[in-house]
Short mmCIF file of C-alpha atoms in Angstrom, two decimals:
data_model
loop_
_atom_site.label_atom_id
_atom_site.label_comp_id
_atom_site.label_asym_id
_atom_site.label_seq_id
_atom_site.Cartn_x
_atom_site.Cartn_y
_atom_site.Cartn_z
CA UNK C 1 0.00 0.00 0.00
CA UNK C 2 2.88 2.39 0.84
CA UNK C 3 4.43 2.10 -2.59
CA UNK C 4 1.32 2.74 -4.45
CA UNK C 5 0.63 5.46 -2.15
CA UNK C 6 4.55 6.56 -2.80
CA UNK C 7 3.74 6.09 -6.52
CA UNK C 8 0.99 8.40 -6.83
CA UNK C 9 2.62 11.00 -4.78
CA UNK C 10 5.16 10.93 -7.95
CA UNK C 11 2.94 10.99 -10.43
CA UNK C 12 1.11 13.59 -9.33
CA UNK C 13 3.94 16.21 -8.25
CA UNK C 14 5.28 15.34 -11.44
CA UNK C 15 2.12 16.14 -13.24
CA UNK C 16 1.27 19.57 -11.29
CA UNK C 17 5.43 20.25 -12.41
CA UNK C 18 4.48 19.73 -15.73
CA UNK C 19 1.61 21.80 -15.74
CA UNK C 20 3.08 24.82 -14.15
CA UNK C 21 6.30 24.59 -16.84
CA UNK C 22 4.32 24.65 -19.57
CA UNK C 23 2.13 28.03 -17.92
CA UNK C 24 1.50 30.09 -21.06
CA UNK C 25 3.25 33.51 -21.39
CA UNK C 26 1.18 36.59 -20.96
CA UNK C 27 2.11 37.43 -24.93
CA UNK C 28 1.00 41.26 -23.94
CA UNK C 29 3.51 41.81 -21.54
CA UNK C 30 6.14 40.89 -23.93
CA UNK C 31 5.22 43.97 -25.93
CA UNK C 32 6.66 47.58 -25.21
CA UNK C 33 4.02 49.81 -23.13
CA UNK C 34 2.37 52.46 -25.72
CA UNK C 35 3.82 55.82 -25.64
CA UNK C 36 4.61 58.84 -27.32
CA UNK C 37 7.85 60.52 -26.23
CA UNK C 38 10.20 58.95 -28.86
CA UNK C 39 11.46 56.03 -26.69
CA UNK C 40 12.62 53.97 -30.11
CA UNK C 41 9.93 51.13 -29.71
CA UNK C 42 7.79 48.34 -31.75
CA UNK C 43 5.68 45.56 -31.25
CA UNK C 44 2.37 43.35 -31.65
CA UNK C 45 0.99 40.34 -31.45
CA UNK C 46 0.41 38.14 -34.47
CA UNK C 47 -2.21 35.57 -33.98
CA UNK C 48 -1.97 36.30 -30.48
CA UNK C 49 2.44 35.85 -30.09
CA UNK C 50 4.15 38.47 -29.76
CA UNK C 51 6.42 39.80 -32.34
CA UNK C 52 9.46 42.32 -31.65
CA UNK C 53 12.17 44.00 -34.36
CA UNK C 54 15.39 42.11 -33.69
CA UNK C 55 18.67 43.21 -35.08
CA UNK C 56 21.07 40.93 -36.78
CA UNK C 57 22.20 39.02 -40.46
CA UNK C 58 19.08 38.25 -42.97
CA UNK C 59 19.72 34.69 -44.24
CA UNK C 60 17.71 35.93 -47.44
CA UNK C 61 17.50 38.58 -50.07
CA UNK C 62 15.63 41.36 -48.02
CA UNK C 63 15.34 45.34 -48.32
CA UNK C 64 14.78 45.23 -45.07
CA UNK C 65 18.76 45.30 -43.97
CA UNK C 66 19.95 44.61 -40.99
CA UNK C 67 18.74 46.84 -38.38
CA UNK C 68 15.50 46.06 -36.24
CA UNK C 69 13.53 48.90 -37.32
CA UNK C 70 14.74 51.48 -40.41
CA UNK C 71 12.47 54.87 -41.36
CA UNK C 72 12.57 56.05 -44.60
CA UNK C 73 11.38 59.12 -45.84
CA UNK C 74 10.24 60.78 -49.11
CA UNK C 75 8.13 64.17 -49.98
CA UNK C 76 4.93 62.62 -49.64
CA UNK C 77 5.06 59.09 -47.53
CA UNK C 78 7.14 57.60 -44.96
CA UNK C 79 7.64 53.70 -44.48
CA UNK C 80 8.83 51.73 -42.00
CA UNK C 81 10.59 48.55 -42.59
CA UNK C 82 10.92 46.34 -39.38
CA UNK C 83 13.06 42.73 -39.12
CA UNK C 84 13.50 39.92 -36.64
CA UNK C 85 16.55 38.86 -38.17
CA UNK C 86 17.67 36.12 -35.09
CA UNK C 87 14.50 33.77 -35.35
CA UNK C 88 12.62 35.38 -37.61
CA UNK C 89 9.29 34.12 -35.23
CA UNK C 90 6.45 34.86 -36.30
CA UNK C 91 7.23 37.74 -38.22
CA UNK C 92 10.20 37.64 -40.18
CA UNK C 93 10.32 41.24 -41.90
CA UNK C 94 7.14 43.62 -41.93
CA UNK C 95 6.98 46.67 -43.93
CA UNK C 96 4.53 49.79 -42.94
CA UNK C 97 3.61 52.11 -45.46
CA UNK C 98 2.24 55.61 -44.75
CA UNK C 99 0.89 58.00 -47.39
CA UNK C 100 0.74 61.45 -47.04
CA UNK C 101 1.35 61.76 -43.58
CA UNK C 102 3.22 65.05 -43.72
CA UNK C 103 0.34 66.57 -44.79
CA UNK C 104 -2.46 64.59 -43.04
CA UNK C 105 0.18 63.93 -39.84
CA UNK C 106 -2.14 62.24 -36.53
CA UNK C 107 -5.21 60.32 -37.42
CA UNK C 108 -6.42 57.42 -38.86
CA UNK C 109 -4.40 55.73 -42.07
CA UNK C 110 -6.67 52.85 -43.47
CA UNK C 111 -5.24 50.08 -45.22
CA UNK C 112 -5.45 49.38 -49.13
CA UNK C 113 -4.28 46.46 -51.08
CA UNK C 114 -0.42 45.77 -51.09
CA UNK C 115 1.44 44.82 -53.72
CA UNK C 116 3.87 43.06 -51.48
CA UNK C 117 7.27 43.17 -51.94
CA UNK C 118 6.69 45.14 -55.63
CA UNK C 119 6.31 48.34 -53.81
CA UNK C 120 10.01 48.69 -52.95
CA UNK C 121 11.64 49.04 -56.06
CA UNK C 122 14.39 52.20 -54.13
CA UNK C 123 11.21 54.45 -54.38
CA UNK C 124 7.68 53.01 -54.23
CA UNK C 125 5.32 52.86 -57.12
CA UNK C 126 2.49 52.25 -55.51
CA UNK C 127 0.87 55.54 -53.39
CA UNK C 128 -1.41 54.05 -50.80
CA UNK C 129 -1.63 53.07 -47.19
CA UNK C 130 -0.32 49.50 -46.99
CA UNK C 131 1.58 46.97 -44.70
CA UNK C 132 2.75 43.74 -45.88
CA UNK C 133 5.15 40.95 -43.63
CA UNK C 134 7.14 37.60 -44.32
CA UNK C 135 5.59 35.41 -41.12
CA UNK C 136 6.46 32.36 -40.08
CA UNK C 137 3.29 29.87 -40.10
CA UNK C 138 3.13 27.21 -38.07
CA UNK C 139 0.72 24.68 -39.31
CA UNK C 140 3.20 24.48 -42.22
CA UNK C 141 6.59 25.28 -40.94
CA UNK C 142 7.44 28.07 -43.70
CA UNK C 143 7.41 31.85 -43.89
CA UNK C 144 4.80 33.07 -46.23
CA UNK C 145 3.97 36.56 -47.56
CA UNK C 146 0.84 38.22 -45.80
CA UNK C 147 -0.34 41.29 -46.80
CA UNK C 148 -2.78 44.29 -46.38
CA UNK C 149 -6.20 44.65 -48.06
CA UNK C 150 -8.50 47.13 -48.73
CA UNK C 151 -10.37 48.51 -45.12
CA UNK C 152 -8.20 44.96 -43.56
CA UNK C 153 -7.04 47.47 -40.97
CA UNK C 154 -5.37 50.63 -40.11
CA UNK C 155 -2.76 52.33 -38.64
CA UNK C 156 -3.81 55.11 -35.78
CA UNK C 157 -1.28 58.23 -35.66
CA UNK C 158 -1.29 59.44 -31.82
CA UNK C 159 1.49 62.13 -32.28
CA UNK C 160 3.44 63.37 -35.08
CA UNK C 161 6.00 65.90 -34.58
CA UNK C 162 8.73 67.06 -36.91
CA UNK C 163 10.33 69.25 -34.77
CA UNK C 164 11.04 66.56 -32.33
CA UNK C 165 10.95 63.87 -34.72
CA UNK C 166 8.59 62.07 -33.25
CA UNK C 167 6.06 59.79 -34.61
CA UNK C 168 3.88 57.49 -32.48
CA UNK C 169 1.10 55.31 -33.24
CA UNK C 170 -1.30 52.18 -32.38
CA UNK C 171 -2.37 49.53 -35.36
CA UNK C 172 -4.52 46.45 -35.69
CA UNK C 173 -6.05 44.54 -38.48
CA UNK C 174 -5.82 41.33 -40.70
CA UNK C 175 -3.13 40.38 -43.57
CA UNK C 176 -4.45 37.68 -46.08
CA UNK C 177 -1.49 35.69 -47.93
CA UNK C 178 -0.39 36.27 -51.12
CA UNK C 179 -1.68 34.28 -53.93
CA UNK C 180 -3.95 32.69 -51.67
CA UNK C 181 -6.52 32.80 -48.62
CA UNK C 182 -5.18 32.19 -45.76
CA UNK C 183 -4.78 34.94 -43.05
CA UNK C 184 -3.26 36.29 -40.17
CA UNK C 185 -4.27 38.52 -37.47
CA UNK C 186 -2.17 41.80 -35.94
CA UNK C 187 -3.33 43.57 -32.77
CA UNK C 188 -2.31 45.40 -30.06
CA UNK C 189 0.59 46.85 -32.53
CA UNK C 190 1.89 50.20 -31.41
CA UNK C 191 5.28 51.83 -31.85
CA UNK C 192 7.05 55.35 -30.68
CA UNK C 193 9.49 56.31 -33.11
CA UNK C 194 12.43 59.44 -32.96
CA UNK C 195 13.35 59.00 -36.36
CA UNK C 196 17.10 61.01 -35.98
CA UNK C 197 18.16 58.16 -33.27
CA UNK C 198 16.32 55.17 -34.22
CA UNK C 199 19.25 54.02 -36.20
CA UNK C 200 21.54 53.87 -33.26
CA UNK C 201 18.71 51.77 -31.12
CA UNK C 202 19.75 47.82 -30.59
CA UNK C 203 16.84 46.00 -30.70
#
């Protein structure tokens, strides 16, 4: 009697062990806290995992570089192209596009259909609001191309300041994959950007 007693003492401690080690991650507390003071930050969840810029070597062709998060600039639109270059989980490379926002500057930027990786050609051809990322998907082990479509989301500008360079924002919506039908879903994105020292920032 004492050994099966013994025995299910094991068993059990060893279950309750289990449990606790695999306790899921509270994938929102992973992400940076939303601000707007230039604090060099970017983040959401994708299908509910949390996905952060992370510098280091693309094992691919990319326009993305090597930096975590890169702002470019023209007369009329600003993009941002952000990387996890170390895993690459679950977003790979994810590029923001932002038309007109000089002009327009805080409010509401829905977006249109992407043309994926076609837009970046060293300037874009292609003059709407747009996001489109390489993520990782699970079911089939592979990174696949997801990508904005018309009224799928939108990007909310919270502050935009070009004195300070500043530009802070939240975003949230769906990206559908290309050349097919399957989709993924970003929320809780935000990110608070000083474009002058964003460069120097190690993600």
């Amino acid at each position: 009697m004492k050994t099966i007693q013994i025995l299910f003492i094991v068993i059990t401690t060893t279950c309750f062990a289990t449990i606790s080690c695999k306790k899921t991650v509270n994938q929102l507390s992973l992400l940076p806290p939303i601000t707007n003071t230039g604090a060099n930050t970017f983040g959401c969840l994708v299908n509910n995992i949390a996905s952060l810029p992370k510098n280091g070597d693309p094992t691919w062709s990319t326009p993305f570089g090597k930096e975590g998060v890169i702002v470019i600039f023209s007369s009329d639109w600003i993009e941002f192209y952000v990387g996890n270059y170390q895993d690459g989980k679950p977003i790979n490379s994810m590029m923001i596009h932002f038309q007109n926002l000089q002009q327009l500057k805080e409010g509401d930027y829905v977006w249109k259909q992407t043309t994926f990786e076609n837009a970046v050609t060293g300037f874009p051809v292609y003059y709407e609001n747009h996001i489109y990322s390489r993520a990782f998907n699970y079911n089939k082990n592979i990174w696949i191309y997801y990508g904005s479509y018309d009224s799928s989301g939108k990007v909310s500008i919270t502050k935009y300041d070009s004195v300070k360079h500043i530009i802070s924002g939240v975003f949230s919506g769906t990206l559908r994959e290309k050349n097919g039908t399957d989709e993924i879903n970003i929320t809780n994105g935000r990110f608070d950007i000083n474009w002058t020292t964003i460069e120097y920032k190690k993600f």
